[in-house]
PDB file of C-alpha atoms and ligand atoms in Angstrom:
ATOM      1  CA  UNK A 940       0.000   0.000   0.000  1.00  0.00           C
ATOM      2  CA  UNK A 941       1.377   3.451  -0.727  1.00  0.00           C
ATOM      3  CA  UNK A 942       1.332   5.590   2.901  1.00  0.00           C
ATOM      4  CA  UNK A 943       1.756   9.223   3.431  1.00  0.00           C
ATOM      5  CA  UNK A 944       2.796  10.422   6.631  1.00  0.00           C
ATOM      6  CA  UNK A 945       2.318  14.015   7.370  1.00  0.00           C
ATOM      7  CA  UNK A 946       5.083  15.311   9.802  1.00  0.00           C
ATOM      8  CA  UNK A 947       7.969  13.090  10.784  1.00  0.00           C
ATOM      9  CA  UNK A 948       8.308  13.782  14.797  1.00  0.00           C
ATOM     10  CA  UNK A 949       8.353  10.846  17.251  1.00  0.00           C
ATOM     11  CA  UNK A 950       4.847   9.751  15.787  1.00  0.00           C
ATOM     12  CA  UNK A 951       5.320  10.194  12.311  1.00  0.00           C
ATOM     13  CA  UNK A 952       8.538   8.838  12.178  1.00  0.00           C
ATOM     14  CA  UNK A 953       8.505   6.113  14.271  1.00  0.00           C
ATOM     15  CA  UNK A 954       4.880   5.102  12.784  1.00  0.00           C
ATOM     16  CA  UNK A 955       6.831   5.464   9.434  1.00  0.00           C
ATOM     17  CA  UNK A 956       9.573   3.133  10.486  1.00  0.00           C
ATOM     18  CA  UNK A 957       7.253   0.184  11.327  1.00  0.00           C
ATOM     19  CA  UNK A 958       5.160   0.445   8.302  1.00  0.00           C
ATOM     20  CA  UNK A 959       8.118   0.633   5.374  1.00  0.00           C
ATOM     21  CA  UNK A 960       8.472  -2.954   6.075  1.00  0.00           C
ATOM     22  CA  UNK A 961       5.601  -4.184   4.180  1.00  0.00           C
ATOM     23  CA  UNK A 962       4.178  -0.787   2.478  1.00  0.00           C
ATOM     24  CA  UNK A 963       5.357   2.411   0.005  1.00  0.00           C
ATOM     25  CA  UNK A 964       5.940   5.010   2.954  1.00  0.00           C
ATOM     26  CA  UNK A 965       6.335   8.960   2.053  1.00  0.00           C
ATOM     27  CA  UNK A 966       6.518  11.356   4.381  1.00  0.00           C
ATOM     28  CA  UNK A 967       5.659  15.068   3.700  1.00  0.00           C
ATOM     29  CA  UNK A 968       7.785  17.640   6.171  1.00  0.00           C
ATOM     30  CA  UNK A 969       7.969  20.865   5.987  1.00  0.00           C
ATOM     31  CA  UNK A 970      11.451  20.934   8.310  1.00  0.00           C
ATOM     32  CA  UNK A 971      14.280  20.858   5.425  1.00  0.00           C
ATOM     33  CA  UNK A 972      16.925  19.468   7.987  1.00  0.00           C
ATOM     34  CA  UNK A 973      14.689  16.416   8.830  1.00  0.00           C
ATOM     35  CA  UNK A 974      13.730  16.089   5.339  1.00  0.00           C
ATOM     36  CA  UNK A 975      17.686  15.887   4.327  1.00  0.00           C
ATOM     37  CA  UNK A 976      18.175  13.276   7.159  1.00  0.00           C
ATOM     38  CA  UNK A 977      15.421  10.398   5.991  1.00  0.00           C
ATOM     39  CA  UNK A 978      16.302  10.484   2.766  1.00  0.00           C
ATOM     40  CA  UNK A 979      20.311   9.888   3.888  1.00  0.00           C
ATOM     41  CA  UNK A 980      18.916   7.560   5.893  1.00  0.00           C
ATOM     42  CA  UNK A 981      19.418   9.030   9.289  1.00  0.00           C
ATOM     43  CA  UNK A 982      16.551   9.833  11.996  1.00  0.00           C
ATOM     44  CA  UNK A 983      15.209  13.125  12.536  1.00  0.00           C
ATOM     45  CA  UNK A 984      14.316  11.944  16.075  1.00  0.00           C
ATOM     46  CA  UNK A 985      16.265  11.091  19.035  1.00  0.00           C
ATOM     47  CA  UNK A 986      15.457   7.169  18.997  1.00  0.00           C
ATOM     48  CA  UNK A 987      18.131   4.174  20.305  1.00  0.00           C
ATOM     49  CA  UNK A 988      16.560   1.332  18.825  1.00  0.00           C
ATOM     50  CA  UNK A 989      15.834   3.411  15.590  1.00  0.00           C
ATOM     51  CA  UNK A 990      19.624   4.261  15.109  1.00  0.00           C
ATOM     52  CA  UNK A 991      20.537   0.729  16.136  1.00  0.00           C
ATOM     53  CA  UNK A 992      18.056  -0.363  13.255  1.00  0.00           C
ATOM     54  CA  UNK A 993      19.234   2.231  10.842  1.00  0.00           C
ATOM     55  CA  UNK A 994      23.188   1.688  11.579  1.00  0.00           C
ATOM     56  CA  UNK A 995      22.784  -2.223  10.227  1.00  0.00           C
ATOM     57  CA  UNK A 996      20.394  -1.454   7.301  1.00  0.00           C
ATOM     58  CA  UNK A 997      19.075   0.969   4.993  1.00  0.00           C
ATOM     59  CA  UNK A 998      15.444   2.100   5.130  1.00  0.00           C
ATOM     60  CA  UNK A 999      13.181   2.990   2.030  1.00  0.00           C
ATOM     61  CA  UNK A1000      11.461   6.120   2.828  1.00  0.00           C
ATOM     62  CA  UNK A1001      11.306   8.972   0.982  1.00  0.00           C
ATOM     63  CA  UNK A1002      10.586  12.762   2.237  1.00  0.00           C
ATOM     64  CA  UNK A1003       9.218  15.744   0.359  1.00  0.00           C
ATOM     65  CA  UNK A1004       8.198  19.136   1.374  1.00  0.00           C
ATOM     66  CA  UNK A1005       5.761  19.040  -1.939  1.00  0.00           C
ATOM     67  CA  UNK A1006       2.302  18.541  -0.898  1.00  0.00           C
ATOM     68  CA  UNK A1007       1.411  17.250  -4.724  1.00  0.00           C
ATOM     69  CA  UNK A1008       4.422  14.589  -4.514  1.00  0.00           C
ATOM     70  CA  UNK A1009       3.127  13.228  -1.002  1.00  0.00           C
ATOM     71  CA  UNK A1010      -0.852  12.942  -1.856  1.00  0.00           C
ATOM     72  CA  UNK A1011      -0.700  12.370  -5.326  1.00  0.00           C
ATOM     73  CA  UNK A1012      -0.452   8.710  -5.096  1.00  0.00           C
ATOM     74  CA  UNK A1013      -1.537   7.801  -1.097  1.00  0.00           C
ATOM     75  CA  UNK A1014      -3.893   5.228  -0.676  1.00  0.00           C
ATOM     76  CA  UNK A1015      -3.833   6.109   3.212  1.00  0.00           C
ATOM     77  CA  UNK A1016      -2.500   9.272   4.679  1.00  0.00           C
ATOM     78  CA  UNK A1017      -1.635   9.659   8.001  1.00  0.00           C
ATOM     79  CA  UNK A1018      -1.723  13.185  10.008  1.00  0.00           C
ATOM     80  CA  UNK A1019       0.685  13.491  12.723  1.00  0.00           C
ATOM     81  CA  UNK A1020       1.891  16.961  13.219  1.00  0.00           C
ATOM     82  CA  UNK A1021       1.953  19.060  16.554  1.00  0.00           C
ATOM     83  CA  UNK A1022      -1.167  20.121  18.263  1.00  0.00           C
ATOM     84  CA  UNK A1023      -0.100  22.258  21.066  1.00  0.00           C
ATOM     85  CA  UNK A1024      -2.273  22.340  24.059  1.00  0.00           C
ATOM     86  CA  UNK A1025      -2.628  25.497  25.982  1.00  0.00           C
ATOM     87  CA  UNK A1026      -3.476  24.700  29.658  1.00  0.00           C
ATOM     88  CA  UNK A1027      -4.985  28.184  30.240  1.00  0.00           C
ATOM     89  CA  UNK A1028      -7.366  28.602  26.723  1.00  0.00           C
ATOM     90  CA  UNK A1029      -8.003  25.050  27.290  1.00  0.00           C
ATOM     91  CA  UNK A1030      -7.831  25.123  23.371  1.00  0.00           C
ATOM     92  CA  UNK A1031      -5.577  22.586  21.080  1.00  0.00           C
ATOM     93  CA  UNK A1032      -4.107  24.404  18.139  1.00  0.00           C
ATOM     94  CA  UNK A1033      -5.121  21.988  15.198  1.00  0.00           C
ATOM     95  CA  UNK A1034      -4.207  24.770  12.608  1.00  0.00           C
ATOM     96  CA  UNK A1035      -1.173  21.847  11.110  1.00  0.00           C
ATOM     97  CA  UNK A1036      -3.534  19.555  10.855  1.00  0.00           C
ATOM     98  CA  UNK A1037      -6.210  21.506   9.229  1.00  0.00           C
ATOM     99  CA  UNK A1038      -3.599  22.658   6.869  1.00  0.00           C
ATOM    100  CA  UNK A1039      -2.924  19.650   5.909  1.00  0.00           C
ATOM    101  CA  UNK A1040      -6.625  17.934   5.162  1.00  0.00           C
ATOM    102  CA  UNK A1041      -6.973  21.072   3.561  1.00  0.00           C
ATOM    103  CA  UNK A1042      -3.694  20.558   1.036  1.00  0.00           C
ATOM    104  CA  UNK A1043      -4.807  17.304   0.420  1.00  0.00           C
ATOM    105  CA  UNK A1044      -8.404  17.631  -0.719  1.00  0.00           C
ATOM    106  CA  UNK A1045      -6.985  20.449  -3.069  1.00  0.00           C
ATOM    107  CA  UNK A1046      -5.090  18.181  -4.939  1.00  0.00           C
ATOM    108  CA  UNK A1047      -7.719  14.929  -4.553  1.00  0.00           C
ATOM    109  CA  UNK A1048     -11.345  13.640  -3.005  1.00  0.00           C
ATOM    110  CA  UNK A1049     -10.452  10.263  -2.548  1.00  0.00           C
ATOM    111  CA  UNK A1050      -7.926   8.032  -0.111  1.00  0.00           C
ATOM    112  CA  UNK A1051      -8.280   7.777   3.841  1.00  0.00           C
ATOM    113  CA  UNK A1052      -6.840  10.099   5.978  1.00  0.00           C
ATOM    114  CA  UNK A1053      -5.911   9.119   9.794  1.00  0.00           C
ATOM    115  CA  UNK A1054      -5.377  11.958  12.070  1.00  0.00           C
ATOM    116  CA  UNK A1055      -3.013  10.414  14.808  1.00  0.00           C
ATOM    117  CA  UNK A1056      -2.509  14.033  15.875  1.00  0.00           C
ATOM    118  CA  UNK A1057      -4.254  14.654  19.635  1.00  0.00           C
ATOM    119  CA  UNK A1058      -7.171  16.285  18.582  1.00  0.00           C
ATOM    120  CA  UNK A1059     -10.472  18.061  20.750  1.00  0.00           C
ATOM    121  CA  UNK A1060     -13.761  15.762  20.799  1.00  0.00           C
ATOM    122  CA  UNK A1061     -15.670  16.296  17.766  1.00  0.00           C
ATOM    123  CA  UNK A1062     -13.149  17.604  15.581  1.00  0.00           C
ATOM    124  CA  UNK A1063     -13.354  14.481  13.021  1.00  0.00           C
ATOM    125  CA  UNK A1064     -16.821  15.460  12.565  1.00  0.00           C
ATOM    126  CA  UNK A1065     -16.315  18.813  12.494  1.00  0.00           C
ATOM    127  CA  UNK A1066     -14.384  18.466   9.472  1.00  0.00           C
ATOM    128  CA  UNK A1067     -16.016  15.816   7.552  1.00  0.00           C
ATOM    129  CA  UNK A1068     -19.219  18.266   7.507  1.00  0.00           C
ATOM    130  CA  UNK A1069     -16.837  21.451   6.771  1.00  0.00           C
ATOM    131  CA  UNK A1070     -15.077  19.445   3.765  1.00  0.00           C
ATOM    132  CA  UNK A1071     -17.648  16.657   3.086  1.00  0.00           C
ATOM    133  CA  UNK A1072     -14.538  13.956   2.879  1.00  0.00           C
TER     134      UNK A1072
HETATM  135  N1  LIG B 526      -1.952   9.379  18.812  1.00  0.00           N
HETATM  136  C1  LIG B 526      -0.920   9.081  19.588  1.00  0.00           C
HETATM  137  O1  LIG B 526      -0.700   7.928  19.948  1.00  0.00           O
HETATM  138  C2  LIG B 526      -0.049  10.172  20.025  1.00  0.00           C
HETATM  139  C3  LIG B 526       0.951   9.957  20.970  1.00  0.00           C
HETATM  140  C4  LIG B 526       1.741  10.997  21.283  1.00  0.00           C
HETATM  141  C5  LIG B 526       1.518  12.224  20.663  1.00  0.00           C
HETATM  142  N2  LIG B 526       0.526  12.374  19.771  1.00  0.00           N
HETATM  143  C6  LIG B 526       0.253  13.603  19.067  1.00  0.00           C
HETATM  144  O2  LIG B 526       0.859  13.487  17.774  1.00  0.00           O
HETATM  145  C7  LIG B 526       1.203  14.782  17.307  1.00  0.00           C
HETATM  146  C8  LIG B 526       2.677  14.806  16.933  1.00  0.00           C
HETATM  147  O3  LIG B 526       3.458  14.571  18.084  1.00  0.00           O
HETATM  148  P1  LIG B 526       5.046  14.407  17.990  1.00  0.00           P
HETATM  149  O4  LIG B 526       5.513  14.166  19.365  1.00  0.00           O
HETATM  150  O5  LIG B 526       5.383  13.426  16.924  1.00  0.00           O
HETATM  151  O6  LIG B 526       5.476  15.893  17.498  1.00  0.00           O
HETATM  152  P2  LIG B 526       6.910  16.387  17.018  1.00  0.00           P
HETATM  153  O7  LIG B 526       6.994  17.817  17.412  1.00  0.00           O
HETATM  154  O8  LIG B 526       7.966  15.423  17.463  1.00  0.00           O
HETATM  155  O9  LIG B 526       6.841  16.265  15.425  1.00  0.00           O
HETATM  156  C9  LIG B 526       5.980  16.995  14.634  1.00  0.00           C
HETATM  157  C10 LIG B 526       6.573  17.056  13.219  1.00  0.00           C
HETATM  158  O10 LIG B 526       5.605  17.652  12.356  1.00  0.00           O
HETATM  159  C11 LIG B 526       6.287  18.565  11.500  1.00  0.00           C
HETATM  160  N3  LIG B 526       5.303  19.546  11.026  1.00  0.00           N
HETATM  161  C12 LIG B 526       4.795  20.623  11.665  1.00  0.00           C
HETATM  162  N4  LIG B 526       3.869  21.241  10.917  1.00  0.00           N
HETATM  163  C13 LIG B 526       3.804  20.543   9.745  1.00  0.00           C
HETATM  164  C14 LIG B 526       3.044  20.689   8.557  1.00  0.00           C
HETATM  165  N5  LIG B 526       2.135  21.693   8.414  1.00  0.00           N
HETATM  166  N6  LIG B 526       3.229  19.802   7.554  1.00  0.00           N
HETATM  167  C15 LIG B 526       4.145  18.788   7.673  1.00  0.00           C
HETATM  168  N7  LIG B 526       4.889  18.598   8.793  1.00  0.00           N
HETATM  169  C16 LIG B 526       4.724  19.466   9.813  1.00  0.00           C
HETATM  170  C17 LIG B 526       7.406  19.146  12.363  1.00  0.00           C
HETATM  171  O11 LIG B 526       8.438  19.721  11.569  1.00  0.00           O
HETATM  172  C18 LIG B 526       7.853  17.890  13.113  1.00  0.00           C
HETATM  173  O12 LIG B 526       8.813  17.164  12.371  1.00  0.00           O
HETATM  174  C19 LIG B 526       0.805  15.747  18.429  1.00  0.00           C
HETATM  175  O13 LIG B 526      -0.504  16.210  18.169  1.00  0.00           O
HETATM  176  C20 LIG B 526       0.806  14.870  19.668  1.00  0.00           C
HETATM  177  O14 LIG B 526      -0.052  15.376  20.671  1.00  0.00           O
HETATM  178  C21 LIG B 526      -0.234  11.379  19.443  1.00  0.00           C
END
């Protein structure tokens, strides 16, 4: 299956790692360092067993900052960029995460999309009746 991972931080990344062992795995970042990094093969995240795994063999996963690139093809795309909780406006900032449903259904209507981002109650359906995906 071709797989699209949306922001390679301890989620993405490590989510990423697992599933380029049986599937096509992309990964759109908008971080140029720690899209440099996967595709030389090294982590962009502080992880022993994923630099232990990376030392004895080389990993197929490709990174792009170009939004048409990472959807074009994905049969599943999976969200997992920050969503910064502030204590105080009790309010998660899921503006990365709308930005990227919203990049996506520019450039198709079709796919899955997994949000593995932390996200408020009810934002799923929030969206689906904003977007109609
Ligand atoms: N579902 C879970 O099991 C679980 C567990 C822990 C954390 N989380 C949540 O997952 C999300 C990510 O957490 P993390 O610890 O991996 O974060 P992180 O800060 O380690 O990584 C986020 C990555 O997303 C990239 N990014 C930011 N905006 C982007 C954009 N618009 N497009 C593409 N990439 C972008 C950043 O450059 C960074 O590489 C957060 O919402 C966190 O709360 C979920």
């Amino acid at each position: 299956m071709k797989i699209t991972i949306v922001g390679a931080g301890y989620v993405g990344y490590s989510i990423a790692v697992l599933l380029c062992k049986n599937h096509e795995v992309s990964i759109l970042e908008i971080d140029q360092n720690r899209i440099e990094k996967i595709n030389n093969n090294k982590s962009p995240i502080v992880d022993e067993d994923i630099n232990n795994l990376l030392k004895k063999k080389s990993i197929k996963i490709k990174a792009t900052s170009d939004t048409n690139v990472a959807f074009k093809n994905s049969e599943l795309t999976i969200i997992s960029t920050p969503t910064n909780y502030d204590p105080d406006l009790n309010f998660f900032d899921t503006t990365s995460v709308e930005k990227a449903i919203h990049n996506y259904l520019r450039i198709r209507n079709d796919g899955t999309i997994i949000i593995k981002s932390t996200i408020p109650v009810g934002f799923t359906k929030k969206i689906r009746e904003l977007t109609g995906f």
